[in-house]
Amino acid sequence: MRFTQCLVVVVVAFTAGTAQALNYSGPIWVDEVPTYVRPYAIQHYSAGGCVVGSQIYRFPVTGPSSDNAFTLMSTNAPGSDSLGVLPHLHQLHYENMFSFRGRFQLWTEKDGDQETRILTQGDYGAIPQNTTHTFQFLDPDTEMLGVVQPGGFEDLFYALSSSNYSSSTSSPYNPFASTNSSSPNSTVISSLESFDVYAELDFSPRTDAVNGAAPTNSTWRTGPNALPSNAYTPYYVAKDYGPKYLSTEGGYQVIQPLVTPTTSGGNFTVSTITMDRLSRNVTVCDQSFTGHAAFEVLEGQLTVLMGGEVLKLLQGDVVFIPEKTTYKYYSLVAYTKVMLISQGAEGLDTKLIANATSWSSPVWPTS
Ligand SMILES: *[C@@H]1O[C@H](CO)[C@@H](O)[C@H](O)[C@H]1NC(C)=O
Ligand SMILES: *[C@@H]1O[C@H](CO)[C@@H](O)[C@H](O)[C@H]1NC(C)=O
Ligand SMILES: *[C@@H]1O[C@H](CO)[C@@H](O)[C@H](O)[C@H]1NC(C)=O
Ligand SMILES: *[C@@H]1O[C@H](CO)[C@@H](O)[C@H](O)[C@H]1NC(C)=O
Ligand SMILES: *[C@@H]1O[C@H](CO)[C@@H](O)[C@H](O)[C@H]1NC(C)=O
Ligand SMILES: *[C@@H]1O[C@H](CO)[C@@H](O)[C@H](O)[C@H]1NC(C)=O
Ligand SMILES: *[C@@H]1O[C@H](CO)[C@@H](O)[C@H](O)[C@H]1NC(C)=O
Ligand SMILES: *[C@@H]1O[C@H](CO)[C@@H](O)[C@H](O)[C@H]1NC(C)=O
Ligand SMILES: *[C@@H]1O[C@H](CO)[C@@H](O)[C@H](O)[C@H]1NC(C)=O
């Protein structure tokens, strides 16, 4: 199999935006998320967290660090007997939930269609604006990855938190925290409209899930999960049951889009990209895009060359790449899987898919 060599990158004029994006000092690896746009990488569990009930929220990408392009958050919690939040909707924010580890149940309702799924590692749920939703942590060590667009949504959790989380041992969450209450209560959740949270206290989460899904005619690990052709229908994609594309740019890459320009109204995209080990004789392409982007490593190790540094990211590490920043990425291990979040409709995933072939497997060919 011959690999495609570098695509010709359309070089965008060097503008004030570039200078601003690269206006930083110090190393790219940081211990705290920057409060302005600059390239950075942050290790898993390093980002500052806050405590909401028994849940710990961390924000590796924030409104300030992305110029409000998106917020990337992770929530660590033990299983609970009750909902992790009371039912509510957002009028302005598009929310996305992904299981990084463990299981949680997600409920969504729009136009009278109530759906629920139990999401385990690699599963995804889309919560467009005005979708009533709630969730519950099920497994003892669960990490929920969230993408919220536009960015800045972390302000809600700062406001709700009882304290900032700190752990000298980087424990994902406090094993001694109480697990018996929905947090916040109905009075508090009803007072959060200034944060774009509208309580939907009449919503009654259905309890009839069979094999992790309801209604019973849902396709959940029984067949493919197509993405909707609009930007308002909530949907779910089980791990490896969504659309897949095989790219040969710089080696093999399997791209699995979770959010496309169509499903986000052109505002952002989210995909997983699984890649093989870089071959010695493959030229790695320079990348540069007109929107901000971030990778979070899900498996393996991602190498990123940016700002004169060689960054090696492991599971849960995040790298933030401002618009118009030139970088390269590849894997030096046999199997690396990342989540990519891109601002706008012209991110790396969209570019790769444009020159990839539709592919039926989550893995690449044997030669
Ligand atoms: C790289 O080298 C291997 C072994 O020599 C060869 O099989 C493969 O086709 C080469 N790949 C490219 C892209 O030239
Ligand atoms: C797209 O991929 C094909 C191989 O799948 C390759 O021949 C072609 O050169 C690529 N196009 C660009 C613009 O790189
Ligand atoms: C770089 O940042 C510093 C401090 O925030 C600011 O004073 C300066 O004007 C910035 N330079 C450019 C070119 O944006
Ligand atoms: C969401 O609902 C609000 C209030 O009904 C409405 O004004 C707004 O247009 C809706 N937004 C979308 C994206 O449907
Ligand atoms: C968390 O820390 C920030 C600053 O680091 C502070 O402004 C905020 O008040 C703290 N929150 C709580 C609940 O202590
Ligand atoms: C959890 O339940 C225990 C026993 O019923 C109670 O004492 C405690 O206040 C509860 N915690 C919360 C946060 O509701
Ligand atoms: C809800 O929580 C708030 C803040 O913790 C508290 O002041 C209030 O009394 C609670 N209300 C009810 C009905 O439990
Ligand atoms: C599934 O069943 C519901 C009724 O429970 C129906 O409204 C819906 O259209 C069905 N969906 C599919 C995909 O058949
Ligand atoms: C996309 O962004 C525009 C502008 O902020 C907003 O009006 C629209 O509702 C967003 N659409 C979606 C699907 O997020």
Short mmCIF file of C-alpha atoms and ligand atoms in Angstrom, two decimals:
data_model
loop_
_atom_site.label_atom_id
_atom_site.label_comp_id
_atom_site.label_asym_id
_atom_site.label_seq_id
_atom_site.Cartn_x
_atom_site.Cartn_y
_atom_site.Cartn_z
CA MET A 1 0.00 0.00 0.00
CA ARG A 2 1.36 3.40 -0.98
CA PHE A 3 0.83 6.19 1.46
CA THR A 4 -0.24 9.62 0.34
CA GLN A 5 2.47 12.16 0.86
CA CYS A 6 1.81 15.61 2.28
CA LEU A 7 -1.23 17.44 1.08
CA VAL A 8 -0.54 20.90 -0.15
CA VAL A 9 -1.59 23.09 2.76
CA VAL A 10 -3.23 26.34 1.84
CA VAL A 11 -1.04 28.85 3.61
CA VAL A 12 -3.15 31.49 5.23
CA ALA A 13 -1.71 34.98 5.23
CA PHE A 14 0.34 35.71 8.32
CA THR A 15 -2.00 37.98 10.21
CA ALA A 16 -2.22 39.67 13.58
CA GLY A 17 -4.06 36.55 14.73
CA THR A 18 -0.91 34.51 14.26
CA ALA A 19 1.23 36.87 16.29
CA GLN A 20 -1.35 36.93 19.04
CA ALA A 21 -1.74 33.16 19.00
CA LEU A 22 1.98 32.65 19.42
CA ASN A 23 2.49 35.43 21.96
CA TYR A 24 3.59 33.36 24.93
CA SER A 25 6.68 32.58 26.89
CA GLY A 26 7.83 29.44 28.62
CA PRO A 27 7.46 25.80 27.71
CA ILE A 28 4.42 24.34 25.96
CA TRP A 29 3.83 21.87 28.80
CA VAL A 30 1.94 23.73 31.52
CA ASP A 31 0.68 22.85 35.01
CA GLU A 32 -2.25 25.24 34.79
CA VAL A 33 -4.51 25.99 31.85
CA PRO A 34 -3.50 29.38 30.37
CA THR A 35 -5.92 32.28 30.68
CA TYR A 36 -5.28 33.45 27.13
CA VAL A 37 -4.84 31.78 23.74
CA ARG A 38 -1.44 30.13 23.28
CA PRO A 39 -0.22 26.65 22.36
CA TYR A 40 -0.06 24.37 25.40
CA ALA A 41 -0.09 20.78 26.54
CA ILE A 42 -1.34 19.62 29.92
CA GLN A 43 -1.12 16.23 31.55
CA HIS A 44 -4.12 14.16 32.56
CA TYR A 45 -5.41 15.26 36.00
CA SER A 46 -3.22 18.40 36.00
CA ALA A 47 -5.93 20.89 35.10
CA GLY A 48 -7.51 22.62 38.06
CA GLY A 49 -10.65 20.90 39.27
CA CYS A 50 -13.70 21.86 41.25
CA VAL A 51 -15.95 19.83 43.50
CA VAL A 52 -19.67 19.51 42.74
CA GLY A 53 -21.18 16.96 45.11
CA SER A 54 -19.23 13.73 44.64
CA GLN A 55 -18.07 14.78 41.15
CA ILE A 56 -14.75 16.39 40.23
CA TYR A 57 -14.81 18.64 37.17
CA ARG A 58 -11.55 19.51 35.40
CA PHE A 59 -11.19 21.85 32.41
CA PRO A 60 -8.17 21.21 30.17
CA VAL A 61 -9.57 23.71 27.64
CA THR A 62 -11.54 26.71 28.88
CA GLY A 63 -13.32 29.74 27.42
CA PRO A 64 -10.27 31.97 28.09
CA SER A 65 -7.72 29.41 26.80
CA SER A 66 -9.66 28.94 23.52
CA ASP A 67 -11.14 32.42 23.00
CA ASN A 68 -14.51 30.75 23.71
CA ALA A 69 -14.15 28.27 20.84
CA PHE A 70 -15.07 25.39 23.16
CA THR A 71 -14.67 23.99 26.64
CA LEU A 72 -13.16 20.54 27.10
CA MET A 73 -13.94 19.03 30.47
CA SER A 74 -13.64 15.76 32.28
CA THR A 75 -15.76 14.64 35.19
CA ASN A 76 -14.56 11.94 37.56
CA ALA A 77 -16.97 10.34 39.97
CA PRO A 78 -17.92 7.10 41.67
CA GLY A 79 -21.18 5.37 40.80
CA SER A 80 -24.25 6.92 42.37
CA ASP A 81 -27.79 5.90 43.26
CA SER A 82 -29.10 9.20 41.97
CA LEU A 83 -28.85 11.46 38.96
CA GLY A 84 -25.61 13.41 38.62
CA VAL A 85 -27.60 16.54 37.86
CA LEU A 86 -31.33 17.27 37.77
CA PRO A 87 -32.91 17.39 34.27
CA HIS A 88 -32.28 20.63 32.39
CA LEU A 89 -31.53 22.07 28.96
CA HIS A 90 -29.26 24.69 27.42
CA GLN A 91 -30.61 27.17 24.89
CA LEU A 92 -27.25 28.36 23.58
CA HIS A 93 -24.71 25.62 24.28
CA TYR A 94 -24.24 22.40 22.34
CA GLU A 95 -23.03 19.70 24.74
CA ASN A 96 -21.32 16.41 23.94
CA MET A 97 -20.62 13.54 26.31
CA PHE A 98 -18.17 10.69 25.81
CA SER A 99 -17.13 7.87 28.11
CA PHE A 100 -13.40 7.98 28.65
CA ARG A 101 -13.62 5.21 31.26
CA GLY A 102 -16.39 3.40 33.11
CA ARG A 103 -20.12 3.75 32.56
CA PHE A 104 -22.72 6.46 32.89
CA GLN A 105 -26.30 6.65 31.68
CA LEU A 106 -27.46 9.59 29.59
CA TRP A 107 -31.06 10.60 28.91
CA THR A 108 -32.11 13.05 26.19
CA GLU A 109 -35.51 14.31 25.11
CA LYS A 110 -36.51 16.55 22.28
CA ASP A 111 -39.88 16.89 20.53
CA GLY A 112 -41.37 14.26 22.82
CA ASP A 113 -38.83 11.57 21.90
CA GLN A 114 -37.10 10.41 25.07
CA GLU A 115 -34.02 8.25 24.51
CA THR A 116 -31.56 6.78 26.96
CA ARG A 117 -28.28 4.91 26.59
CA ILE A 118 -25.74 3.48 28.98
CA LEU A 119 -22.42 4.78 27.70
CA THR A 120 -19.31 2.72 28.28
CA GLN A 121 -15.75 3.47 27.19
CA GLY A 122 -15.71 5.06 23.72
CA ASP A 123 -19.47 5.69 23.46
CA TYR A 124 -20.78 9.14 22.60
CA GLY A 125 -23.98 11.17 23.04
CA ALA A 126 -24.91 14.48 21.32
CA ILE A 127 -27.00 17.05 23.20
CA PRO A 128 -27.94 19.89 20.83
CA GLN A 129 -29.47 23.11 22.13
CA ASN A 130 -32.89 22.81 23.78
CA THR A 131 -32.51 19.09 24.47
CA THR A 132 -33.65 18.12 27.95
CA HIS A 133 -30.99 15.88 29.46
CA THR A 134 -29.67 14.31 32.61
CA PHE A 135 -27.11 11.66 33.49
CA GLN A 136 -26.11 9.24 36.21
CA PHE A 137 -22.71 7.80 37.04
CA LEU A 138 -22.86 4.00 37.23
CA ASP A 139 -19.39 2.49 37.56
CA PRO A 140 -17.08 2.97 40.56
CA ASP A 141 -14.35 4.73 38.53
CA THR A 142 -15.97 6.65 35.70
CA GLU A 143 -14.55 9.52 33.69
CA MET A 144 -16.92 11.43 31.46
CA LEU A 145 -15.38 13.63 28.81
CA GLY A 146 -17.43 16.65 27.79
CA VAL A 147 -17.16 19.12 24.94
CA VAL A 148 -19.31 22.25 25.16
CA GLN A 149 -19.56 24.76 22.33
CA PRO A 150 -19.20 27.72 22.58
CA GLY A 151 -16.60 27.78 25.33
CA GLY A 152 -16.85 29.34 28.77
CA PHE A 153 -19.39 26.87 30.14
CA GLU A 154 -17.01 26.02 32.99
CA ASP A 155 -18.21 29.20 34.74
CA LEU A 156 -21.33 27.25 35.71
CA PHE A 157 -19.30 24.63 37.56
CA TYR A 158 -17.11 27.22 39.27
CA ALA A 159 -20.31 28.84 40.54
CA LEU A 160 -21.76 25.52 41.74
CA SER A 161 -18.62 24.16 43.32
CA SER A 162 -18.22 23.95 47.06
CA SER A 163 -14.44 23.98 46.81
CA ASN A 164 -11.51 23.65 44.46
CA TYR A 165 -10.22 20.12 44.20
CA SER A 166 -6.67 19.36 45.10
CA SER A 167 -4.98 16.02 45.53
CA SER A 168 -1.26 15.65 46.14
CA THR A 169 -1.60 12.11 44.72
CA SER A 170 -3.60 13.12 41.61
CA SER A 171 -6.47 10.90 42.75
CA PRO A 172 -9.20 11.19 40.09
CA TYR A 173 -11.81 11.89 42.79
CA ASN A 174 -12.20 11.74 46.55
CA PRO A 175 -13.12 8.13 47.42
CA PHE A 176 -14.68 9.29 50.71
CA ALA A 177 -17.05 11.85 49.21
CA SER A 178 -20.77 11.25 49.78
CA THR A 179 -22.45 9.64 46.78
CA ASN A 180 -26.07 9.95 47.80
CA SER A 181 -27.35 13.21 46.43
CA SER A 182 -28.15 14.89 43.17
CA SER A 183 -26.24 18.08 43.12
CA PRO A 184 -27.35 20.82 42.98
CA ASN A 185 -30.91 20.61 44.38
CA SER A 186 -34.06 21.75 42.57
CA THR A 187 -33.97 25.25 44.07
CA VAL A 188 -30.43 25.82 42.92
CA ILE A 189 -30.84 24.28 39.44
CA SER A 190 -33.84 26.54 38.88
CA SER A 191 -31.73 29.63 39.56
CA LEU A 192 -29.09 29.10 36.90
CA GLU A 193 -30.66 30.63 33.79
CA SER A 194 -27.90 33.25 33.62
CA PHE A 195 -25.56 30.28 33.02
CA ASP A 196 -27.83 28.95 30.22
CA VAL A 197 -29.20 26.21 32.46
CA TYR A 198 -32.99 25.82 32.33
CA ALA A 199 -34.37 23.31 34.82
CA GLU A 200 -36.82 20.74 33.41
CA LEU A 201 -38.06 19.29 36.67
CA ASP A 202 -41.12 17.61 35.12
CA PHE A 203 -38.85 15.34 33.09
CA SER A 204 -39.11 11.75 34.25
CA PRO A 205 -36.12 9.64 33.16
CA ARG A 206 -37.32 6.36 31.67
CA THR A 207 -36.18 3.22 33.49
CA ASP A 208 -36.90 0.63 30.79
CA ALA A 209 -33.46 0.34 29.18
CA VAL A 210 -32.69 -3.14 27.85
CA ASN A 211 -29.09 -3.90 26.86
CA GLY A 212 -28.19 -0.31 27.64
CA ALA A 213 -30.84 1.40 25.54
CA ALA A 214 -34.46 2.52 25.36
CA PRO A 215 -36.80 2.62 23.52
CA THR A 216 -36.43 -1.04 22.61
CA ASN A 217 -36.23 -0.36 18.87
CA SER A 218 -32.98 1.62 19.39
CA THR A 219 -29.92 0.51 17.48
CA TRP A 220 -27.28 0.09 20.19
CA ARG A 221 -24.46 -2.31 19.40
CA THR A 222 -26.86 -4.11 17.09
CA GLY A 223 -26.04 -2.16 13.94
CA PRO A 224 -24.59 1.06 12.57
CA ASN A 225 -25.31 4.45 14.19
CA ALA A 226 -25.74 7.00 11.40
CA LEU A 227 -25.36 10.69 12.24
CA PRO A 228 -28.38 12.93 11.63
CA SER A 229 -28.47 15.26 8.64
CA ASN A 230 -29.40 18.27 10.79
CA ALA A 231 -28.02 20.21 13.76
CA TYR A 232 -30.89 19.75 16.22
CA THR A 233 -31.58 16.03 16.68
CA PRO A 234 -29.92 14.41 19.73
CA TYR A 235 -28.09 11.18 18.85
CA TYR A 236 -25.84 8.47 20.17
CA VAL A 237 -22.90 6.64 18.62
CA ALA A 238 -21.67 3.40 20.17
CA LYS A 239 -17.90 2.86 20.00
CA ASP A 240 -16.94 1.79 16.45
CA TYR A 241 -20.57 1.68 15.21
CA GLY A 242 -20.50 5.15 13.61
CA PRO A 243 -19.21 6.22 10.18
CA LYS A 244 -15.54 5.42 9.47
CA TYR A 245 -13.00 6.63 6.92
CA LEU A 246 -9.55 5.36 6.04
CA SER A 247 -6.90 7.97 5.25
CA THR A 248 -3.46 7.13 3.93
CA GLU A 249 -1.99 10.54 4.70
CA GLY A 250 1.32 9.92 6.47
CA GLY A 251 0.43 6.30 7.26
CA TYR A 252 -2.93 4.78 8.09
CA GLN A 253 -5.51 6.80 9.99
CA VAL A 254 -9.07 5.70 10.72
CA ILE A 255 -11.27 8.73 11.29
CA GLN A 256 -14.58 8.29 13.09
CA PRO A 257 -16.58 11.53 13.08
CA LEU A 258 -18.86 12.10 16.09
CA VAL A 259 -19.76 15.71 15.28
CA THR A 260 -19.61 16.92 11.67
CA PRO A 261 -20.07 20.34 10.07
CA THR A 262 -23.64 19.20 9.36
CA THR A 263 -24.53 18.13 12.89
CA SER A 264 -23.00 21.27 14.46
CA GLY A 265 -24.28 23.83 11.97
CA GLY A 266 -20.67 24.47 10.95
CA ASN A 267 -19.61 25.50 14.47
CA PHE A 268 -17.27 22.65 15.46
CA THR A 269 -16.30 19.06 14.75
CA VAL A 270 -15.32 16.14 16.96
CA SER A 271 -13.77 12.92 15.69
CA THR A 272 -11.65 10.11 16.97
CA ILE A 273 -8.56 9.34 14.91
CA THR A 274 -6.79 6.02 15.26
CA MET A 275 -3.33 5.82 13.68
CA ASP A 276 -0.60 3.32 13.08
CA ARG A 277 3.09 3.66 13.90
CA LEU A 278 4.98 6.12 11.71
CA SER A 279 7.01 4.33 9.03
CA ARG A 280 10.59 5.44 8.56
CA ASN A 281 10.05 6.39 4.93
CA VAL A 282 6.88 8.45 5.35
CA THR A 283 7.09 12.22 5.27
CA VAL A 284 5.02 13.78 8.04
CA CYS A 285 2.89 16.65 6.82
CA ASP A 286 2.74 20.14 8.27
CA GLN A 287 -0.74 21.03 9.51
CA SER A 288 -2.30 24.46 9.97
CA PHE A 289 -5.96 25.40 10.26
CA THR A 290 -8.18 28.44 10.49
CA GLY A 291 -9.77 27.39 13.81
CA HIS A 292 -8.51 26.40 17.25
CA ALA A 293 -8.21 22.69 17.98
CA ALA A 294 -7.32 20.23 20.73
CA PHE A 295 -6.34 16.58 20.88
CA GLU A 296 -6.99 14.39 23.89
CA VAL A 297 -5.19 11.06 23.82
CA LEU A 298 -7.48 8.06 24.38
CA GLU A 299 -4.98 5.23 23.81
CA GLY A 300 -1.30 4.93 22.92
CA GLN A 301 0.99 7.91 22.57
CA LEU A 302 0.66 10.96 20.34
CA THR A 303 3.74 12.88 19.28
CA VAL A 304 3.20 16.53 18.34
CA LEU A 305 5.87 18.85 16.96
CA MET A 306 4.92 22.44 17.69
CA GLY A 307 6.70 25.66 18.63
CA GLY A 308 10.08 23.96 18.35
CA GLU A 309 9.15 21.33 20.95
CA VAL A 310 8.59 17.59 20.65
CA LEU A 311 5.55 16.75 22.79
CA LYS A 312 4.78 13.14 23.72
CA LEU A 313 1.26 12.82 25.02
CA LEU A 314 -0.15 9.82 26.84
CA GLN A 315 -3.71 8.82 27.69
CA GLY A 316 -5.73 11.74 29.01
CA ASP A 317 -3.11 14.34 28.09
CA VAL A 318 -4.42 17.29 26.08
CA VAL A 319 -2.68 19.55 23.59
CA PHE A 320 -4.30 22.82 22.52
CA ILE A 321 -3.34 24.15 19.09
CA PRO A 322 -4.35 27.73 18.29
CA GLU A 323 -5.55 28.65 14.82
CA LYS A 324 -2.85 29.13 12.19
CA THR A 325 -0.27 27.33 14.30
CA THR A 326 1.89 25.00 12.21
CA TYR A 327 2.37 21.56 13.74
CA LYS A 328 2.97 17.92 12.90
CA TYR A 329 1.50 14.87 14.62
CA TYR A 330 2.14 11.13 14.46
CA SER A 331 2.37 7.98 16.54
CA LEU A 332 5.61 6.21 17.41
CA VAL A 333 3.72 3.30 18.96
CA ALA A 334 1.70 0.66 17.15
CA TYR A 335 -1.79 1.96 18.01
CA THR A 336 -2.74 5.47 19.02
CA LYS A 337 -6.26 6.81 19.32
CA VAL A 338 -7.08 10.44 19.98
CA MET A 339 -10.13 12.62 20.22
CA LEU A 340 -9.88 15.75 18.08
CA ILE A 341 -12.02 18.82 18.73
CA SER A 342 -11.90 21.55 16.06
CA GLN A 343 -13.49 24.97 15.90
CA GLY A 344 -15.51 25.69 12.76
CA ALA A 345 -16.12 23.42 9.79
CA GLU A 346 -12.60 23.12 8.34
CA GLY A 347 -10.60 21.17 10.90
CA LEU A 348 -8.11 18.36 10.42
CA ASP A 349 -10.83 15.68 10.51
CA THR A 350 -12.79 17.36 7.72
CA LYS A 351 -9.62 17.69 5.64
CA LEU A 352 -8.65 14.04 6.16
CA ILE A 353 -12.15 12.76 5.42
CA ALA A 354 -12.26 14.76 2.17
CA ASN A 355 -9.44 12.60 0.84
CA ALA A 356 -10.21 9.34 2.62
CA THR A 357 -12.23 6.33 1.60
CA SER A 358 -15.32 5.14 3.39
CA TRP A 359 -14.18 2.21 5.52
CA SER A 360 -16.08 -0.49 7.37
CA SER A 361 -13.60 -1.37 10.13
CA PRO A 362 -12.21 0.52 13.14
CA VAL A 363 -8.75 -0.85 12.28
CA TRP A 364 -6.53 -0.39 9.24
CA PRO A 365 -5.28 -2.96 6.71
CA THR A 366 -2.58 -5.47 7.64
CA SER A 367 -0.12 -4.18 5.06
C1 LIG B 1 8.32 2.11 3.11
O1 LIG B 1 9.27 1.07 3.12
C2 LIG B 1 8.69 -0.24 3.15
C3 LIG B 1 9.80 -1.23 3.30
O2 LIG B 1 10.88 -0.91 2.46
C4 LIG B 1 7.86 -0.45 1.89
O3 LIG B 1 7.25 -1.72 1.94
C5 LIG B 1 6.79 0.63 1.83
O4 LIG B 1 6.06 0.51 0.63
C6 LIG B 1 7.42 2.01 1.91
N1 LIG B 1 6.37 3.00 2.01
C7 LIG B 1 6.32 4.05 1.24
C8 LIG B 1 5.22 5.02 1.50
O5 LIG B 1 7.12 4.27 0.37
C1 LIG B 2 -5.76 11.72 -1.94
O1 LIG B 2 -5.48 10.34 -1.70
C2 LIG B 2 -5.11 9.62 -2.89
C3 LIG B 2 -4.89 8.18 -2.49
O2 LIG B 2 -5.97 7.72 -1.73
C4 LIG B 2 -3.85 10.22 -3.49
O3 LIG B 2 -3.54 9.54 -4.67
C5 LIG B 2 -4.05 11.70 -3.74
O4 LIG B 2 -2.83 12.26 -4.15
C6 LIG B 2 -4.53 12.40 -2.50
N1 LIG B 2 -4.84 13.78 -2.78
C7 LIG B 2 -4.13 14.75 -2.27
C8 LIG B 2 -4.59 16.14 -2.59
O5 LIG B 2 -3.17 14.55 -1.56
C1 LIG B 3 1.82 39.86 23.99
O1 LIG B 3 1.28 39.76 25.31
C2 LIG B 3 1.69 40.83 26.15
C3 LIG B 3 1.21 40.51 27.56
O2 LIG B 3 -0.09 39.99 27.55
C4 LIG B 3 1.11 42.12 25.59
O3 LIG B 3 1.53 43.22 26.40
C5 LIG B 3 1.62 42.34 24.17
O4 LIG B 3 1.03 43.48 23.61
C6 LIG B 3 1.29 41.12 23.31
N1 LIG B 3 1.90 41.28 22.00
C7 LIG B 3 1.23 41.05 20.88
C8 LIG B 3 2.00 41.22 19.61
O5 LIG B 3 0.06 40.69 20.87
C1 LIG B 4 -34.20 27.17 22.03
O1 LIG B 4 -35.38 27.53 22.70
C2 LIG B 4 -35.49 28.94 22.86
C3 LIG B 4 -36.71 29.21 23.74
O2 LIG B 4 -37.80 28.51 23.25
C4 LIG B 4 -35.61 29.58 21.48
O3 LIG B 4 -35.70 30.98 21.62
C5 LIG B 4 -34.37 29.24 20.68
O4 LIG B 4 -34.50 29.71 19.36
C6 LIG B 4 -34.16 27.74 20.63
N1 LIG B 4 -32.87 27.47 20.03
C7 LIG B 4 -32.68 26.58 19.08
C8 LIG B 4 -31.30 26.43 18.56
O5 LIG B 4 -33.58 25.89 18.66
C1 LIG B 5 -11.11 28.23 43.34
O1 LIG B 5 -9.91 28.94 42.99
C2 LIG B 5 -10.13 30.18 42.35
C3 LIG B 5 -8.81 30.81 41.98
O2 LIG B 5 -7.83 29.89 41.83
C4 LIG B 5 -10.90 31.11 43.28
O3 LIG B 5 -11.17 32.32 42.60
C5 LIG B 5 -12.19 30.45 43.67
O4 LIG B 5 -12.88 31.25 44.61
C6 LIG B 5 -11.96 29.08 44.26
N1 LIG B 5 -13.26 28.43 44.46
C7 LIG B 5 -13.65 27.96 45.63
C8 LIG B 5 -15.02 27.38 45.67
O5 LIG B 5 -12.94 27.98 46.61
C1 LIG B 6 -26.07 11.16 52.59
O1 LIG B 6 -26.84 10.29 53.40
C2 LIG B 6 -26.49 10.34 54.75
C3 LIG B 6 -27.30 9.27 55.47
O2 LIG B 6 -28.63 9.30 55.05
C4 LIG B 6 -26.80 11.73 55.31
O3 LIG B 6 -26.42 11.81 56.66
C5 LIG B 6 -25.99 12.75 54.52
O4 LIG B 6 -26.34 14.06 54.92
C6 LIG B 6 -26.28 12.60 53.04
N1 LIG B 6 -25.40 13.48 52.30
C7 LIG B 6 -25.84 14.37 51.44
C8 LIG B 6 -24.81 15.20 50.76
O5 LIG B 6 -27.01 14.50 51.19
C1 LIG B 7 -30.83 23.67 48.19
O1 LIG B 7 -29.42 23.92 48.31
C2 LIG B 7 -29.16 25.22 48.81
C3 LIG B 7 -27.66 25.44 48.73
O2 LIG B 7 -26.98 24.33 49.23
C4 LIG B 7 -29.72 25.36 50.21
O3 LIG B 7 -29.46 26.66 50.70
C5 LIG B 7 -31.22 25.11 50.18
O4 LIG B 7 -31.72 25.10 51.49
C6 LIG B 7 -31.52 23.78 49.52
N1 LIG B 7 -32.94 23.70 49.31
C7 LIG B 7 -33.65 22.60 49.54
C8 LIG B 7 -35.09 22.66 49.25
O5 LIG B 7 -33.09 21.58 49.97
C1 LIG B 8 -39.31 3.38 17.93
O1 LIG B 8 -40.50 3.28 18.62
C2 LIG B 8 -41.12 4.53 18.92
C3 LIG B 8 -42.33 4.24 19.78
O2 LIG B 8 -41.90 3.71 20.98
C4 LIG B 8 -41.48 5.24 17.63
O3 LIG B 8 -42.04 6.51 17.94
C5 LIG B 8 -40.22 5.43 16.82
O4 LIG B 8 -40.54 5.99 15.57
C6 LIG B 8 -39.52 4.10 16.60
N1 LIG B 8 -38.24 4.38 16.01
C7 LIG B 8 -37.76 3.66 15.02
C8 LIG B 8 -36.38 4.05 14.52
O5 LIG B 8 -38.37 2.73 14.53
C1 LIG B 9 -23.80 27.82 15.73
O1 LIG B 9 -23.33 29.09 16.14
C2 LIG B 9 -24.27 30.14 15.88
C3 LIG B 9 -23.57 31.44 16.23
O2 LIG B 9 -23.11 31.42 17.54
C4 LIG B 9 -25.51 29.89 16.69
O3 LIG B 9 -26.46 30.91 16.45
C5 LIG B 9 -26.09 28.54 16.34
O4 LIG B 9 -27.20 28.24 17.17
C6 LIG B 9 -25.06 27.45 16.50
N1 LIG B 9 -25.59 26.20 16.02
C7 LIG B 9 -25.34 25.03 16.62
C8 LIG B 9 -26.01 23.84 16.07
O5 LIG B 9 -24.59 24.94 17.59
#
